[in-house]
JSON list of C-alpha atoms in Angstrom, two decimals:
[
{"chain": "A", "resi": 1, "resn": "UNK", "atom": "CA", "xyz": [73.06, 108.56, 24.38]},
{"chain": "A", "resi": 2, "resn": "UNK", "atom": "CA", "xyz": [73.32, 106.75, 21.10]},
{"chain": "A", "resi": 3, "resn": "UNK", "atom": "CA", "xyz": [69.59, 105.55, 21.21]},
{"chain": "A", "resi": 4, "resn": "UNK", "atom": "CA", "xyz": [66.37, 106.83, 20.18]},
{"chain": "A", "resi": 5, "resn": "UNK", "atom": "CA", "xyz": [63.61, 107.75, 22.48]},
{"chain": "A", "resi": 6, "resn": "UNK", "atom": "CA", "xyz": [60.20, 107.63, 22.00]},
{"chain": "A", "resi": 7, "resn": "UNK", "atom": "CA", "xyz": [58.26, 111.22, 22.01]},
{"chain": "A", "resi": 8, "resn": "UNK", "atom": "CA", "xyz": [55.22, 112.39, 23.12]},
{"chain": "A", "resi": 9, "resn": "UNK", "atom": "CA", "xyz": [54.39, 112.63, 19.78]},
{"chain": "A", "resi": 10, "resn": "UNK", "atom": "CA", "xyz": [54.86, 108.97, 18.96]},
{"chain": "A", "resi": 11, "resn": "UNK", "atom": "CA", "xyz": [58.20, 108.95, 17.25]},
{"chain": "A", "resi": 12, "resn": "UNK", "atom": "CA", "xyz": [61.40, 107.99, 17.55]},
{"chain": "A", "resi": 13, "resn": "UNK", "atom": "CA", "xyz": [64.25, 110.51, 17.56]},
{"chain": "A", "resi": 14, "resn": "UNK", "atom": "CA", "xyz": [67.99, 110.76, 18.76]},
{"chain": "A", "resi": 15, "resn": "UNK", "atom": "CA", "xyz": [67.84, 110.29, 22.57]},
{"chain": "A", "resi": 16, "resn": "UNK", "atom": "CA", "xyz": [70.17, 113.45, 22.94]},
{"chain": "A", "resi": 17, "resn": "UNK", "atom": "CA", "xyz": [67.19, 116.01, 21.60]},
{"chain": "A", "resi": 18, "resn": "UNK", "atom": "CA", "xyz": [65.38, 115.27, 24.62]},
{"chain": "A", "resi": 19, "resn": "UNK", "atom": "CA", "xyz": [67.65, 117.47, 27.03]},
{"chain": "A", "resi": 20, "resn": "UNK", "atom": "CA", "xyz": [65.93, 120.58, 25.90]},
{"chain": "A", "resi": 21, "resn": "UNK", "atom": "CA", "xyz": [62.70, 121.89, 24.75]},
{"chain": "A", "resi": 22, "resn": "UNK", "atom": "CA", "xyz": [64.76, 123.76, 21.89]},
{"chain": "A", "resi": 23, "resn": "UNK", "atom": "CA", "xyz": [66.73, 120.98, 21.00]},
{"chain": "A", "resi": 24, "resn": "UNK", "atom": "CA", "xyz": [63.94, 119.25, 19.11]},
{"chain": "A", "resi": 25, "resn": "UNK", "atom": "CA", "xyz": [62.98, 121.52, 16.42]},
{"chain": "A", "resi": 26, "resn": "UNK", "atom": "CA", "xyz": [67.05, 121.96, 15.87]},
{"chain": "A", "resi": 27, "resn": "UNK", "atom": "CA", "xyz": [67.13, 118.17, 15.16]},
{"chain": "A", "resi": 28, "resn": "UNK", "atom": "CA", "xyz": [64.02, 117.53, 13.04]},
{"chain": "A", "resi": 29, "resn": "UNK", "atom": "CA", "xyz": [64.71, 120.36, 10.95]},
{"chain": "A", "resi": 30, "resn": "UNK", "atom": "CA", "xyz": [68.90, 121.33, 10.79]},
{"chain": "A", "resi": 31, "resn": "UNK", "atom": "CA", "xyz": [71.22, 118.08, 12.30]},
{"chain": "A", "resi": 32, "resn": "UNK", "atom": "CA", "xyz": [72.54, 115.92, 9.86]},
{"chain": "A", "resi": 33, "resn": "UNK", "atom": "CA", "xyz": [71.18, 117.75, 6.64]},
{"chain": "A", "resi": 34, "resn": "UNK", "atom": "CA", "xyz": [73.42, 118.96, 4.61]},
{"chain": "A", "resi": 35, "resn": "UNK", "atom": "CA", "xyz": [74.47, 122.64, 3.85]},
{"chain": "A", "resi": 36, "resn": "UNK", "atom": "CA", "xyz": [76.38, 124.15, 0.66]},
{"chain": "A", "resi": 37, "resn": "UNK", "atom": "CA", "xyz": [75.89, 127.73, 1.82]},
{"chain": "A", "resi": 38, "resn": "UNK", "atom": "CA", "xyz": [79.03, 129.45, 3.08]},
{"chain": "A", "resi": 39, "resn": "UNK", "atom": "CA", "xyz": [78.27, 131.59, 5.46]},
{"chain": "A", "resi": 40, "resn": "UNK", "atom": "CA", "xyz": [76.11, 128.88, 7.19]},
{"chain": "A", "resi": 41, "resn": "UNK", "atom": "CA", "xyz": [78.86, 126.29, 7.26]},
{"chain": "A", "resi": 42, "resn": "UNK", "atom": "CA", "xyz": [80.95, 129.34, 8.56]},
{"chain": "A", "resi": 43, "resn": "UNK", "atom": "CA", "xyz": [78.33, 129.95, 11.00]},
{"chain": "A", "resi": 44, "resn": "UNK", "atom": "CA", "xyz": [78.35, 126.43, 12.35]},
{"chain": "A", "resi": 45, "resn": "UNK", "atom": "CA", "xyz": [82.27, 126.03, 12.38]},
{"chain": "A", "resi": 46, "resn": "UNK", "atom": "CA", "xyz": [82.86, 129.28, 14.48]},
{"chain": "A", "resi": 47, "resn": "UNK", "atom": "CA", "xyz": [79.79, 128.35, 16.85]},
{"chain": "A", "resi": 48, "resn": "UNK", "atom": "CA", "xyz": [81.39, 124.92, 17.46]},
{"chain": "A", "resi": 49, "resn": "UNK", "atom": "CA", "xyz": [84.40, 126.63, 18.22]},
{"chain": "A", "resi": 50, "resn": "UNK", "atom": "CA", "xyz": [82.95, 128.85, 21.16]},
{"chain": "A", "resi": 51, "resn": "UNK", "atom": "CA", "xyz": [81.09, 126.29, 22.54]},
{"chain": "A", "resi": 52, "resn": "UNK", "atom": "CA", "xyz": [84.52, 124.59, 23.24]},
{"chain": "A", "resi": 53, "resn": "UNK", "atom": "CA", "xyz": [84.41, 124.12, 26.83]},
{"chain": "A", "resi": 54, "resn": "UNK", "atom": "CA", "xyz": [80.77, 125.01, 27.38]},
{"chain": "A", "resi": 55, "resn": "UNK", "atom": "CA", "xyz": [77.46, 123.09, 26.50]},
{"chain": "A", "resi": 56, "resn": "UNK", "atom": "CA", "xyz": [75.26, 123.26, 22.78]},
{"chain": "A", "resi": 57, "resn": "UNK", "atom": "CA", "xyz": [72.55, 124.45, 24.58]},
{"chain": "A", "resi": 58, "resn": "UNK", "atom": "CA", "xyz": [74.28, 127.87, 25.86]},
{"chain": "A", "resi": 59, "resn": "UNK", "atom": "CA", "xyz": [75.21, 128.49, 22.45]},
{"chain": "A", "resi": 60, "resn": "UNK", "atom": "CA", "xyz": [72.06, 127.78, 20.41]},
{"chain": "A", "resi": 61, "resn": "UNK", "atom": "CA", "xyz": [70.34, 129.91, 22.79]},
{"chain": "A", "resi": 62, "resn": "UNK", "atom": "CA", "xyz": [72.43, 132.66, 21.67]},
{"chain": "A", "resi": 63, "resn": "UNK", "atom": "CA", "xyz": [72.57, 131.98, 18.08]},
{"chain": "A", "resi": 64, "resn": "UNK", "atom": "CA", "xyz": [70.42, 134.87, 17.03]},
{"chain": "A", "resi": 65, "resn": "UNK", "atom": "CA", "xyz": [72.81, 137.36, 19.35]},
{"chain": "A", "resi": 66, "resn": "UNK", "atom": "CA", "xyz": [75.86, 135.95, 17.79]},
{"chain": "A", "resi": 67, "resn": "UNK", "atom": "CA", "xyz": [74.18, 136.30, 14.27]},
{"chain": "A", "resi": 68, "resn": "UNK", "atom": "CA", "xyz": [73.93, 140.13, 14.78]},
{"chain": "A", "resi": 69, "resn": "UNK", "atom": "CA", "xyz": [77.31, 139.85, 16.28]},
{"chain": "A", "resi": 70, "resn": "UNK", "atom": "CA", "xyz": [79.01, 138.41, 13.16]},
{"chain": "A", "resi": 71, "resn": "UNK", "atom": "CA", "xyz": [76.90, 140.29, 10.53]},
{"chain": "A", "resi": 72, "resn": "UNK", "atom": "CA", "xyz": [75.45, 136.73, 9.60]},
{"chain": "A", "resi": 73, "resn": "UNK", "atom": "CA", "xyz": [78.23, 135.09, 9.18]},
{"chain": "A", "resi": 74, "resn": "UNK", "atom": "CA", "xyz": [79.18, 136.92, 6.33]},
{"chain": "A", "resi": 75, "resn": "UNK", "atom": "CA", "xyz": [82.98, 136.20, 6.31]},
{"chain": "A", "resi": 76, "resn": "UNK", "atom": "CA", "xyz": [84.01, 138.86, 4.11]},
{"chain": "A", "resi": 77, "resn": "UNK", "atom": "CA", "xyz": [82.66, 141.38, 6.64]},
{"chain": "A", "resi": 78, "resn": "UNK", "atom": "CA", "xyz": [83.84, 139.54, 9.49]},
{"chain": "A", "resi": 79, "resn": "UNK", "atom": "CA", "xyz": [87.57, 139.87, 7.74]},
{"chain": "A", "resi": 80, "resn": "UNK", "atom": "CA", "xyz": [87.19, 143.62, 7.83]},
{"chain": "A", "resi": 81, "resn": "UNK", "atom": "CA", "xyz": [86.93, 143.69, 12.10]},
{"chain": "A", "resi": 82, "resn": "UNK", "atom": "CA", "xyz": [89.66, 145.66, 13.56]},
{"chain": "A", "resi": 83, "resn": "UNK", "atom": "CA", "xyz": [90.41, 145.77, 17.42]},
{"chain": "A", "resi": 84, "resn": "UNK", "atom": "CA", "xyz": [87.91, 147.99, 17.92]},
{"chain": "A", "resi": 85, "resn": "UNK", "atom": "CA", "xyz": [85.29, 145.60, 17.07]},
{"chain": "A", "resi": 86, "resn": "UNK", "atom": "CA", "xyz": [87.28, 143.08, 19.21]},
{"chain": "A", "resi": 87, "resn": "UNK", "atom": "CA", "xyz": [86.56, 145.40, 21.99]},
{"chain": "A", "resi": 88, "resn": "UNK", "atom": "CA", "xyz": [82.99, 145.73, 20.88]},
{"chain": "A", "resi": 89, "resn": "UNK", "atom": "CA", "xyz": [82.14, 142.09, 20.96]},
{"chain": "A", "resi": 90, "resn": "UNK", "atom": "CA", "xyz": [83.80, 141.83, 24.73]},
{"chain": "A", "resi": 91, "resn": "UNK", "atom": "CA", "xyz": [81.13, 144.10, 25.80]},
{"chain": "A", "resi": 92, "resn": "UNK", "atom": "CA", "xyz": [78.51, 142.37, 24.05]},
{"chain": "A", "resi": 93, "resn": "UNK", "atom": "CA", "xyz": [76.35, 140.24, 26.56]},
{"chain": "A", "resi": 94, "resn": "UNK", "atom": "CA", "xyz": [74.53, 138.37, 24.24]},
{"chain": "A", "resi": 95, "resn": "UNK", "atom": "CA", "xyz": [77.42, 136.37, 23.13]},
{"chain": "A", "resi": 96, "resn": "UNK", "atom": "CA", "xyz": [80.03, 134.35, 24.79]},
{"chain": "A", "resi": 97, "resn": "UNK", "atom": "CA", "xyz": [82.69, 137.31, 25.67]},
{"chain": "A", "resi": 98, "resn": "UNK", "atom": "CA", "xyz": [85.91, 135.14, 25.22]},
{"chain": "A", "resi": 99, "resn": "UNK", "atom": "CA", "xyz": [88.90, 137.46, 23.16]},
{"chain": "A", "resi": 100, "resn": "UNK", "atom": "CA", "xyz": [90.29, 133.79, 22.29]},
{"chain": "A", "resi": 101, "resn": "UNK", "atom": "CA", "xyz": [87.40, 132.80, 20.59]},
{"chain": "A", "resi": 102, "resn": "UNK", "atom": "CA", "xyz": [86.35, 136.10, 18.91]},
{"chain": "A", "resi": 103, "resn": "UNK", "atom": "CA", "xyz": [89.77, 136.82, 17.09]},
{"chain": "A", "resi": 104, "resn": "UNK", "atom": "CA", "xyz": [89.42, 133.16, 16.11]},
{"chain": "A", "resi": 105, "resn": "UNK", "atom": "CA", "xyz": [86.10, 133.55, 14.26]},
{"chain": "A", "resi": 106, "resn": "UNK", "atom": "CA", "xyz": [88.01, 136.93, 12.44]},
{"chain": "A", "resi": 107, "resn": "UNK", "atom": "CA", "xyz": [91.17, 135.15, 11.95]},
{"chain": "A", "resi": 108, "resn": "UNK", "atom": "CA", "xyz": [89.32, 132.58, 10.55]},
{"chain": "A", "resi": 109, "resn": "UNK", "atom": "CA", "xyz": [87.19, 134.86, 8.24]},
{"chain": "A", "resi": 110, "resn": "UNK", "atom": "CA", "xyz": [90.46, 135.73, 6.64]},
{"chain": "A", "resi": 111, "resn": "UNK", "atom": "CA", "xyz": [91.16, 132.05, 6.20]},
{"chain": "A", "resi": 112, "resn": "UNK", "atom": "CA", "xyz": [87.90, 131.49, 4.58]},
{"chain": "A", "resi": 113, "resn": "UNK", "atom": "CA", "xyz": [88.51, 134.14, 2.42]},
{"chain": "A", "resi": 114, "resn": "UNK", "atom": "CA", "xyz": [91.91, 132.61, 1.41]},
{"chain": "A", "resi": 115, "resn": "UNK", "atom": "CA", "xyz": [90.43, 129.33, 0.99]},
{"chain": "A", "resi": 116, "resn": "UNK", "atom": "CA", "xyz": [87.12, 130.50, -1.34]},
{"chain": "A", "resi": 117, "resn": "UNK", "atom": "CA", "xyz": [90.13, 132.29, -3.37]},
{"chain": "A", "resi": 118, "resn": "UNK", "atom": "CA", "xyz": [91.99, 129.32, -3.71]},
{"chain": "A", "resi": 119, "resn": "UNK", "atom": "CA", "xyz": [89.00, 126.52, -3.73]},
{"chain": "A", "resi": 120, "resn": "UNK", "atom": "CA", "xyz": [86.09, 128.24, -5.52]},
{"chain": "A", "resi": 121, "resn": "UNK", "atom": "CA", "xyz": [83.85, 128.17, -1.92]},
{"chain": "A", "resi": 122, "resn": "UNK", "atom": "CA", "xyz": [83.80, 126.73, 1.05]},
{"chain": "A", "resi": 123, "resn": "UNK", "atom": "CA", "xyz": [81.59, 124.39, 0.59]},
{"chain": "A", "resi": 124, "resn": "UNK", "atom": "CA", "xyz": [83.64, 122.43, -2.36]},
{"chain": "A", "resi": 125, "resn": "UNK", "atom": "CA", "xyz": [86.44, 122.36, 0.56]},
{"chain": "A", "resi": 126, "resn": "UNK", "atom": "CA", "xyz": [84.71, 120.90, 3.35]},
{"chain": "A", "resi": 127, "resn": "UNK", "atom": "CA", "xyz": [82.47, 118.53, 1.28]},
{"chain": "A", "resi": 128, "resn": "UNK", "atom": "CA", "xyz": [85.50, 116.85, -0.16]},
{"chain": "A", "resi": 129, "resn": "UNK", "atom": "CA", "xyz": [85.81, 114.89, 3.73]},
{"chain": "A", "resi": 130, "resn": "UNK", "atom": "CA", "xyz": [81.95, 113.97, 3.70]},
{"chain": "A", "resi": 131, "resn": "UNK", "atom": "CA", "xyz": [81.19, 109.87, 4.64]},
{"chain": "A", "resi": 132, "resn": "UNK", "atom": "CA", "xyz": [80.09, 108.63, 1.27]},
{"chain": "A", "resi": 133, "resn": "UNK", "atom": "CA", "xyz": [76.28, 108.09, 1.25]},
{"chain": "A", "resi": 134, "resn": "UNK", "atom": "CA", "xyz": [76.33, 104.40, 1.92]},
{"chain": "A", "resi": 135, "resn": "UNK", "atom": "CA", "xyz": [79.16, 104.39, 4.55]},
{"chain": "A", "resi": 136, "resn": "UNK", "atom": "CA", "xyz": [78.43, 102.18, 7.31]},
{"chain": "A", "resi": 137, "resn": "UNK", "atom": "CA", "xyz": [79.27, 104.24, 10.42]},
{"chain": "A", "resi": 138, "resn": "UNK", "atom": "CA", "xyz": [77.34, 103.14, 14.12]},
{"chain": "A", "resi": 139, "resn": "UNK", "atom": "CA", "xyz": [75.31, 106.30, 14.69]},
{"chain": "A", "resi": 140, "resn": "UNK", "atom": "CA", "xyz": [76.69, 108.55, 17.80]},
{"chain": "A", "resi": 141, "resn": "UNK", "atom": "CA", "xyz": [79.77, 106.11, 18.71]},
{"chain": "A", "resi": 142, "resn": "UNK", "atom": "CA", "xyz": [82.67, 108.70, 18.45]},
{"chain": "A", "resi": 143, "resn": "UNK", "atom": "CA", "xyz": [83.70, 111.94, 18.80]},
{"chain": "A", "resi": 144, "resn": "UNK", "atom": "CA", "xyz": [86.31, 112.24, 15.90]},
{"chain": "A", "resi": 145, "resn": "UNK", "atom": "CA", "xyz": [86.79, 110.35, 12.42]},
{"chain": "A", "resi": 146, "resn": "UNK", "atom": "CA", "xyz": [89.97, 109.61, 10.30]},
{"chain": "A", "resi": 147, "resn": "UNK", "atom": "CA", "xyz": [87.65, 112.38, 8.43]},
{"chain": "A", "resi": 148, "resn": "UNK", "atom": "CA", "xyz": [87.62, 114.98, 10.90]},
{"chain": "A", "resi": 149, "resn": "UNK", "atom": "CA", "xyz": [91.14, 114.44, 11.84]},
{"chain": "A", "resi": 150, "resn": "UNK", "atom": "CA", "xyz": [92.34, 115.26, 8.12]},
{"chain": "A", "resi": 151, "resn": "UNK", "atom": "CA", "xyz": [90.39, 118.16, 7.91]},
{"chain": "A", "resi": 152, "resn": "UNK", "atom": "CA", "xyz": [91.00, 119.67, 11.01]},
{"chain": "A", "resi": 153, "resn": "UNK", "atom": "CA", "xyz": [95.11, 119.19, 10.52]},
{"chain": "A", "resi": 154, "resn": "UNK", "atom": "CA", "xyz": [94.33, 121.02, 6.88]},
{"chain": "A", "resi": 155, "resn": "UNK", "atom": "CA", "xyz": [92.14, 123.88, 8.42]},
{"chain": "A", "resi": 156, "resn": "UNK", "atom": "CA", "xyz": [95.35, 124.26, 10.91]},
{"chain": "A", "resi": 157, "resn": "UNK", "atom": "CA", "xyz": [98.01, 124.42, 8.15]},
{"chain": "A", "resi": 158, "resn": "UNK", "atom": "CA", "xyz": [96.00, 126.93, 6.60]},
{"chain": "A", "resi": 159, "resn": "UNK", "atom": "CA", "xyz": [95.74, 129.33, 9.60]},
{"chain": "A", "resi": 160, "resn": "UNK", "atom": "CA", "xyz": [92.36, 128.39, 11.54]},
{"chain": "A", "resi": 161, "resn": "UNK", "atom": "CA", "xyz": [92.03, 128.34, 14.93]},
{"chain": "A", "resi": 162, "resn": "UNK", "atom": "CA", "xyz": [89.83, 126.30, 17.42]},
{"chain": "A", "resi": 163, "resn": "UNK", "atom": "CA", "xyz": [89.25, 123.62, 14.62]},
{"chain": "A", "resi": 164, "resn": "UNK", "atom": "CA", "xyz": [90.21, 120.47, 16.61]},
{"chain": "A", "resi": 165, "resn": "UNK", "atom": "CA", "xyz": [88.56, 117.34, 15.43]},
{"chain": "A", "resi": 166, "resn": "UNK", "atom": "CA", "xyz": [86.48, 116.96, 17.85]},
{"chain": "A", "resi": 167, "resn": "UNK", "atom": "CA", "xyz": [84.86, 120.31, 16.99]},
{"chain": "A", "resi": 168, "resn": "UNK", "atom": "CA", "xyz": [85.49, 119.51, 13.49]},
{"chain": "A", "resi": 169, "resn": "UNK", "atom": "CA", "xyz": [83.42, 115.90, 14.15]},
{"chain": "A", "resi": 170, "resn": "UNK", "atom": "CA", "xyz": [80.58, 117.82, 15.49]},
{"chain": "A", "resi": 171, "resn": "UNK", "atom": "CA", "xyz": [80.48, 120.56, 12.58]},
{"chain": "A", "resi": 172, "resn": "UNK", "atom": "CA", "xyz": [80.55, 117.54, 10.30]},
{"chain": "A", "resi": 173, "resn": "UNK", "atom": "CA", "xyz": [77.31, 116.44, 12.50]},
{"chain": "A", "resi": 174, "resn": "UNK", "atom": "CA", "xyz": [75.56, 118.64, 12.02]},
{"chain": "A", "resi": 175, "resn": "UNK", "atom": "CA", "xyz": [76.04, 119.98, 8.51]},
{"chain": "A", "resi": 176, "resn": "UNK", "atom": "CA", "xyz": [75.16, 117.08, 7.06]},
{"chain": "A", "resi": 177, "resn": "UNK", "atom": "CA", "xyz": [78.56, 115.62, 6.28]},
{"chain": "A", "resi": 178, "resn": "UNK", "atom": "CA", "xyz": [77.67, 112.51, 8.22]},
{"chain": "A", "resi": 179, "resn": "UNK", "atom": "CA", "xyz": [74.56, 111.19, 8.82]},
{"chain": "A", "resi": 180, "resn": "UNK", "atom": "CA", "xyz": [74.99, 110.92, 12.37]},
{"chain": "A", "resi": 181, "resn": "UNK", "atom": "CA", "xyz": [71.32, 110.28, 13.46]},
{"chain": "A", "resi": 182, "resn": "UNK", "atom": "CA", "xyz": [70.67, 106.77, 15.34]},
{"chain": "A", "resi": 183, "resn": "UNK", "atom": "CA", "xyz": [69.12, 103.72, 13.03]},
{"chain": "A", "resi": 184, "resn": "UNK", "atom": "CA", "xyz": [65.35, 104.33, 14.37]},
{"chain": "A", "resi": 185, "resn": "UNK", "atom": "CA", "xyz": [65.19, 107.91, 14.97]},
{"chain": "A", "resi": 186, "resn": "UNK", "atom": "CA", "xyz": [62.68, 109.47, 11.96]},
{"chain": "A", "resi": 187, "resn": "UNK", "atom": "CA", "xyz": [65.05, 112.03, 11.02]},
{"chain": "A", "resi": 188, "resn": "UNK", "atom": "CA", "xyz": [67.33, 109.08, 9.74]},
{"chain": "A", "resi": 189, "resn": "UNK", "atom": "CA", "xyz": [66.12, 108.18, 6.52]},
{"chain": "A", "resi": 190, "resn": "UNK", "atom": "CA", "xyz": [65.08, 111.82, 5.68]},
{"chain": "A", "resi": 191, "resn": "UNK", "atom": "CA", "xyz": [68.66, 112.89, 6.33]},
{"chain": "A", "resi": 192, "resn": "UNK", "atom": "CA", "xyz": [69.74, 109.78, 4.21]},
{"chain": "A", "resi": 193, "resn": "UNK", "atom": "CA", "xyz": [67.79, 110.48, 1.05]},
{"chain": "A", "resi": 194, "resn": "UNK", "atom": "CA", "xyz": [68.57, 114.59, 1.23]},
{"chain": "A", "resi": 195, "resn": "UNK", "atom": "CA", "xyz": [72.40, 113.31, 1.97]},
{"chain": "A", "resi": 196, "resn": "UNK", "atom": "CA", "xyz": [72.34, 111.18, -1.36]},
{"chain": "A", "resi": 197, "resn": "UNK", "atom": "CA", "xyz": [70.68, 113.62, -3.64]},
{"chain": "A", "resi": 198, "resn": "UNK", "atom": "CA", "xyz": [72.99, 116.48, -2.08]},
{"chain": "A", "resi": 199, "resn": "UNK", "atom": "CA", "xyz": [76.00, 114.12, -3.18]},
{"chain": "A", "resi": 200, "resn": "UNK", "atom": "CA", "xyz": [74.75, 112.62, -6.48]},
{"chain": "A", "resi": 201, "resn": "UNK", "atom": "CA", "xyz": [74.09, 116.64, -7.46]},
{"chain": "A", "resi": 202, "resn": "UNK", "atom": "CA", "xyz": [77.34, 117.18, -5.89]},
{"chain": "A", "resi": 203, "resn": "UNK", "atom": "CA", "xyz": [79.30, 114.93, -7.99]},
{"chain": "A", "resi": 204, "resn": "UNK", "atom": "CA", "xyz": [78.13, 116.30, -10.62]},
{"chain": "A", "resi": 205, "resn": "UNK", "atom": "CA", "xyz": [80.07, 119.75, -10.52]}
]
């Protein structure tokens, strides 16, 4: 689905926003623009890890449950959890009950903790394997990168779990890392001028 599709509001977006009423106001106004915040790239790396195996819109859906879940994401709560809380999130319904993925989100919050300690943030981590703003990539014609495999195989070496690259590709997606949006949808060039004065700024520090 690597076209765009004409709306009932006359314009073009990514074909792929179409398969759900809440999909649209998650691509107009989150896909593809880029995030420095911590806790929301956090966010968006442990959701694309529990939607391994299950579908975007399941997990967007419960976004707001897993928010309350996680404490927002926060990862130096999240590295506090104990067992207990382990326990406590298997019996939450509003979430995806999988122990696998849960001890992966606090396991990771440990990493991320490691890595802020080591790298200043998060952010100044995972931006370092952003496309540069004029890369010519065809919109929505893979699933991984050279990109996505480096920084998966780093995130692994450093202790996280359920960071493949093809979950790393999609974080990428849709923090803004790549501007993954087809040629003619109208979120394109929006994404595209955010993307280079997020990097020009960027470069900068």
């Amino acid at each position: 689905m690597s076209d765009a599709m004409l709306f009932e509001d006359g314009k073009l977006r990514c074909r792929w926003c179409s398969a759900a009423p809440e999909f649209l106001a998650y691509h107009d106004s989150e896909w593809g623009f880029p995030v420095a915040d911590d806790f929301r790239l956090f966010e968006k790396i442990s959701l694309e890890g529990f939607q391994s195996g299950l579908s975007w819109r399941t997990i967007l859906a419960k976004r707001e449950n897993f928010r309350k879940a996680f404490v927002n994401f926060d990862f130096n709560k999240i590295a506090r959890f104990t067992p207990a809380d382990v326990e406590r999130l298997l019996q939450d319904e509003g979430i995806v009950r999988h122990r696998g993925k849960i001890e992966a989100v606090i396991n990771n919050a440990r990493c991320a903790q490691e890595l802020v300690a080591t790298e200043g943030s998060l952010a100044s981590f995972v931006w370092r394997y952003a496309l540069p703003a004029n890369a010519q990539v065809k919109p929505q014609s893979q699933s991984t990168s050279p990109e996505s495999v480096e920084l998966s195989k780093t995130l692994k070496k450093r202790g996280w779990k359920f960071v493949g690259p093809t979950t790393v590709y999609a974080f990428m997606q849709a923090m803004g890392l790549i501007n993954d949006h087809v040629d003619d949808c109208i979120a394109r060039k929006k994404a595209d001028r955010e993307r280079k004065t997020f990097l020009a700024e960027w470069n900068k520090k």
